[in-house]
XYZ file of C-alpha atoms in Angstrom:
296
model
C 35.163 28.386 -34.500
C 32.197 27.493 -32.387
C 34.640 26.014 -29.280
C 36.136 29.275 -29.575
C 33.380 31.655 -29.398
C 31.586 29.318 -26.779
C 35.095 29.503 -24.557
C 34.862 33.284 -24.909
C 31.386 33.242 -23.722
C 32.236 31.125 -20.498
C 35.264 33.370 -19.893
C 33.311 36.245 -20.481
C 30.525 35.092 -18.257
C 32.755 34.150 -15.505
C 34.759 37.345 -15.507
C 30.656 39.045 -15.350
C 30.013 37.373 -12.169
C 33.541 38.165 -10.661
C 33.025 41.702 -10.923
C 29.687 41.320 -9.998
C 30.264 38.660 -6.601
C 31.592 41.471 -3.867
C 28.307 43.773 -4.283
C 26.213 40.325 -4.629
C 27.231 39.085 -1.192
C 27.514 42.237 0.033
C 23.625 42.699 -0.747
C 23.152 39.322 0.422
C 24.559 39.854 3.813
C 22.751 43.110 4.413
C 19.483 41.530 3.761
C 20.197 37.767 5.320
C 22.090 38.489 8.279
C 19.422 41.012 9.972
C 16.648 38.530 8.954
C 18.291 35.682 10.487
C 19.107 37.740 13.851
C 15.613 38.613 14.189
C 13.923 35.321 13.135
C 16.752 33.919 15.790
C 16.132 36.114 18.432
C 12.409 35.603 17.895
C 12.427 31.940 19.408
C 14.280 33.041 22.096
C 13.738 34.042 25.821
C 15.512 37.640 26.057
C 14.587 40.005 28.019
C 17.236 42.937 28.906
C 15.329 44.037 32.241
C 15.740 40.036 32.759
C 18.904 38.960 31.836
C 18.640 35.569 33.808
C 15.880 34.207 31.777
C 17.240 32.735 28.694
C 17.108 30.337 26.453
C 14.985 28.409 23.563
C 11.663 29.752 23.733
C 9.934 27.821 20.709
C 6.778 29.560 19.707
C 5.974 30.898 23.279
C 7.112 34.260 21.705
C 4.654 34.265 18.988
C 1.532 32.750 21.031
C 2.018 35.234 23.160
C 1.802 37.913 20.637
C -0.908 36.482 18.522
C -3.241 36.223 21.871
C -2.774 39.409 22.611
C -5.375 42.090 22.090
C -2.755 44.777 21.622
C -1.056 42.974 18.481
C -4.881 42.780 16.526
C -5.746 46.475 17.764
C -2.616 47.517 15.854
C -2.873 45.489 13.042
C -6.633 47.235 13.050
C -4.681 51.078 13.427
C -2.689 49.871 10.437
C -4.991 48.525 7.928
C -7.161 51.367 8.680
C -4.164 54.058 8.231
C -2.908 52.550 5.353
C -6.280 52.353 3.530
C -7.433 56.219 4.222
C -4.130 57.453 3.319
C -4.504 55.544 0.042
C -7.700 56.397 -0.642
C -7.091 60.643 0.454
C -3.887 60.215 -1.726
C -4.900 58.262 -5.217
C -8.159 60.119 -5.217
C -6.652 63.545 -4.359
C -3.268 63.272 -6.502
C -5.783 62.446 -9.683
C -8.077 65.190 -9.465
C -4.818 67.569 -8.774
C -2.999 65.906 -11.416
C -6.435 66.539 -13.920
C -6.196 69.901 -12.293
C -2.455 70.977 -12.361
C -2.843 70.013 -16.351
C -4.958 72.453 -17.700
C -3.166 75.850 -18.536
C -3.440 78.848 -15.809
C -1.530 81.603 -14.880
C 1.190 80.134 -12.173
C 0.470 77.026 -12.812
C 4.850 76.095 -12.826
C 4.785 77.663 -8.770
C 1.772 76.045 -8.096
C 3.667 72.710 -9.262
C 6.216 73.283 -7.030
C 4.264 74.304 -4.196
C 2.246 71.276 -4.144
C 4.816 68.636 -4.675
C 6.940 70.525 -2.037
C 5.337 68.892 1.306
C 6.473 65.424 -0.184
C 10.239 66.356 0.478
C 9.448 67.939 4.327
C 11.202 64.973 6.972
C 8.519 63.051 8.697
C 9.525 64.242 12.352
C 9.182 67.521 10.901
C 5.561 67.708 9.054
C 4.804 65.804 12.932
C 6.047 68.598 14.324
C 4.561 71.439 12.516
C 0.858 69.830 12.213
C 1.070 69.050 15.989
C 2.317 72.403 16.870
C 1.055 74.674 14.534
C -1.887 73.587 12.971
C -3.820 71.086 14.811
C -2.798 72.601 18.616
C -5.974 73.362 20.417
C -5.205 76.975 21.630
C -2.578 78.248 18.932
C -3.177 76.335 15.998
C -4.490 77.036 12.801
C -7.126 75.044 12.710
C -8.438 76.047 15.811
C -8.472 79.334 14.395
C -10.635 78.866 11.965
C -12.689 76.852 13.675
C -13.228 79.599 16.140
C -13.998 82.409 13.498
C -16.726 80.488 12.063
C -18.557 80.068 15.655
C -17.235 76.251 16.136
C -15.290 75.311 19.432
C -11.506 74.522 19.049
C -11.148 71.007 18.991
C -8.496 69.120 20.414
C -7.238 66.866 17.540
C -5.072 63.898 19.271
C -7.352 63.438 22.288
C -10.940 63.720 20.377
C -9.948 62.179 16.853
C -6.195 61.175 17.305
C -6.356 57.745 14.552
C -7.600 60.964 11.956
C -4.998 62.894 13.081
C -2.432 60.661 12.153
C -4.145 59.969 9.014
C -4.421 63.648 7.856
C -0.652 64.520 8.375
C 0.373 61.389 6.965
C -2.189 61.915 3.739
C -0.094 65.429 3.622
C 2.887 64.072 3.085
C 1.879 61.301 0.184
C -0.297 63.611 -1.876
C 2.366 65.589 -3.447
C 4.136 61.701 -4.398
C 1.236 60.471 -5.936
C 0.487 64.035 -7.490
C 3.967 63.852 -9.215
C 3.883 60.560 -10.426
C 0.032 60.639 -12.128
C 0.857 64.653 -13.348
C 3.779 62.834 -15.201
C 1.594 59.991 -16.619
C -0.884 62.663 -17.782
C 1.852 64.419 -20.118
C 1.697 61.115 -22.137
C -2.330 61.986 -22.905
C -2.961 61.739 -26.380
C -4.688 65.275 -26.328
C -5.705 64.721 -30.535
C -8.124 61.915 -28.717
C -9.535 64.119 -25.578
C -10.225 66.909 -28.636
C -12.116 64.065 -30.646
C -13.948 63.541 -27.786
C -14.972 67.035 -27.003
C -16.200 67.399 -30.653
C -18.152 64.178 -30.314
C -20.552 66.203 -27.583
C -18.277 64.361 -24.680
C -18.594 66.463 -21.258
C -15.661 67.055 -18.570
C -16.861 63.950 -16.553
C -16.961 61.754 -19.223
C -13.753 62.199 -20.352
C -12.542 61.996 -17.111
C -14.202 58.428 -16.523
C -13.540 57.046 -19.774
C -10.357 58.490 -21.196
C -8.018 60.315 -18.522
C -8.840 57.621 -15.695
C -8.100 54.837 -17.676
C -4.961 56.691 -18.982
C -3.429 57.011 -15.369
C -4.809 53.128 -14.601
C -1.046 52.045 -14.710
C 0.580 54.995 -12.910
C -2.372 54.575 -9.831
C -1.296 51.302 -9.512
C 2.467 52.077 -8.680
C 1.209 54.696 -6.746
C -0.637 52.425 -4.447
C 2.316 49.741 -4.705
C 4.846 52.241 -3.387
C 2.835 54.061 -1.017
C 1.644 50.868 0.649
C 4.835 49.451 1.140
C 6.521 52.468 2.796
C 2.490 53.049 5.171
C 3.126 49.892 6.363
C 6.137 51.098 8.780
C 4.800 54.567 9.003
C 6.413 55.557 12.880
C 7.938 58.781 13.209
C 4.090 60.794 13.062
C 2.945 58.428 15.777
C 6.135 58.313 17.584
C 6.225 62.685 17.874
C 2.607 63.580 18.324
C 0.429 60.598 19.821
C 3.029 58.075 21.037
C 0.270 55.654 20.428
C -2.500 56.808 22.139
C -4.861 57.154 23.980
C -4.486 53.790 25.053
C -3.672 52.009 21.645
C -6.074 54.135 19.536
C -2.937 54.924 17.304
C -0.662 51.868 17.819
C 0.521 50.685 14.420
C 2.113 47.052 14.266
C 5.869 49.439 13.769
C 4.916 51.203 16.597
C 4.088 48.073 18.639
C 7.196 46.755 18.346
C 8.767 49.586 19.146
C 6.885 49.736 22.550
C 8.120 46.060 22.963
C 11.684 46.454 22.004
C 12.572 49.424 23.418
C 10.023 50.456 26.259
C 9.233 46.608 27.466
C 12.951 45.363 26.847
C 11.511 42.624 25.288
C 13.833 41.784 22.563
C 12.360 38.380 21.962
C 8.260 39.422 21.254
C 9.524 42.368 19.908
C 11.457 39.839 17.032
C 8.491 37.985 16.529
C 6.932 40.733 16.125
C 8.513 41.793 13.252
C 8.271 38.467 12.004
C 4.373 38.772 11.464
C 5.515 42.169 9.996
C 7.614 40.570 7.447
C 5.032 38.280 6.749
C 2.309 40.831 6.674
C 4.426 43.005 4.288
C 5.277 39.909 1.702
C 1.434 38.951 1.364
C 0.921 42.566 0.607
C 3.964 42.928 -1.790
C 3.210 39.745 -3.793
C -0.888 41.160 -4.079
C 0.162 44.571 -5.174
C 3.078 43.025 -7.665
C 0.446 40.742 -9.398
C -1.818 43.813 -9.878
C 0.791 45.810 -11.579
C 2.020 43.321 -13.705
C -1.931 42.644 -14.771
C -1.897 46.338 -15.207
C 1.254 46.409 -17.262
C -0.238 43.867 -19.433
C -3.603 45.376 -20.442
């Protein structure tokens, strides 16, 4: 009886990983064969304005890179991008989510109007802060800045890293608004009202009941969001196109200039090399955090 059941186990396991090989390698080969290309490519001499000059490059790629002042400046641009954002975003989407709990008139449309900027396409919300609100003649801001007695101020030339920042923020806050307003639905509101009879104010509810509450849903927030700031492109790419100079060069962006504008396929690969890299250490720091999270 037991060589029987342990045969139907091994037959049934074996028929599991059939089934389950073709999207296996199929996942594999998605994932490997780009990686290899690029970590390939990156210890290689290829230039397409060059053609002529080929061949092994060994780590000339990547010393070239790492001693140049362009590569820290962007790694600078991105550390600083993807720490504002984070900070305009967790802060914001908890006070909104705090907010966007209590009971108002409207408050299902006002839902829906402030998660709504989170499904707008990236090239898009570019286009519309760059052209609409932030322009230095026509744009809203401007506006407003004029009929309070300010001068209009031209955004991308005078504060274009903040610029980025802002419509980027804009974007996120409605993501990290709809994931802590859906932890905040599992508040135990029998303990905020033993609270409030205890003599406990707004604030310190807010510090020592809803805050630790959402201390598991802020984490995946900044997981998530970090991950996906980390190749932010498309903002950069339609209003600044990394400028001035390199004052809004990201590291994505950077190897976009050197792919595509330098035809420098090899630093370009190496490149995104220190990317993948970069994005690992990052991903195995914010993984730790949520699992110490999950268990508290």
């Amino acid at each position: 009886m037991t060589k029987t059941r342990a045969s139907g186990r091994t037959v049934g396991g074996l028929r599991t990983l059939f089934l389950q090989a073709p999207a296996v390698t199929l996942l594999l080969l998605w994932m490997i064969v780009p990686l290899g290309m690029t970590l390939w490519f990156s210890f290689q001499y290829y230039n397409l304005l060059m053609p002529d000059m080929a061949g092994f490059a060994g780590v000339e790629n990547y010393q070239y890179l790492l001693t140049d002042p362009a590569l820290w400046k962007a790694m600078g641009n991105t550390l600083l991008l993807v720490g504002w954002v984070l900070a305009i975003t967790v802060i914001g989407g908890t006070l909104l989510a705090v907010l966007f709990q209590q009971d108002f008139a409207g408050r299902g449309i006002a839902r829906v109007l402030a998660i709504s900027p989170f499904f707008v396409m990236p090239t898009v919300s570019a286009l519309v802060w760059k052209n609409m609100m932030m322009h230095p003649s026509n744009g809203v801001l401007s506006w407003l800045f004029e009929s309070v007695g300010l001068p209009a101020l031209d955004w991308f030339s005078a504060l274009p890293l903040t610029s980025i920042v802002i419509i980027v923020a804009w974007q996120w806050l409605p993501f990290a608004l709809l994931i802590l307003l859906t932890a905040m639905q599992s508040l135990d509101e029998d303990q905020v009202e033993a609270a409030r009879m205890d003599g406990a104010g707004p604030v310190a509810i807010f510090f020592f009941i809803t805050l630790p509450h959402l201390k598991r849903a802020i984490s995946v927030v900044i997981m998530i969001e970090m991950i996906f700031l980390l190749t932010i492109f498309a903002e950069i790419f339609v209003t600044t196109s990394g400028g001035p100079g390199l004052a809004t060069t990201n590291l994505a962006y950077l190897i976009y200039i050197r792919a595509l504008l330098d035809f420098d396929v090899g630093t370009a690969s190496a490149g995104g090399v220190i990317a993948i890299i970069l994005a690992n250490i990052v991903a195995i720091f914010l993984v730790r955090m949520v699992a110490k999270n999950l268990e508290d």
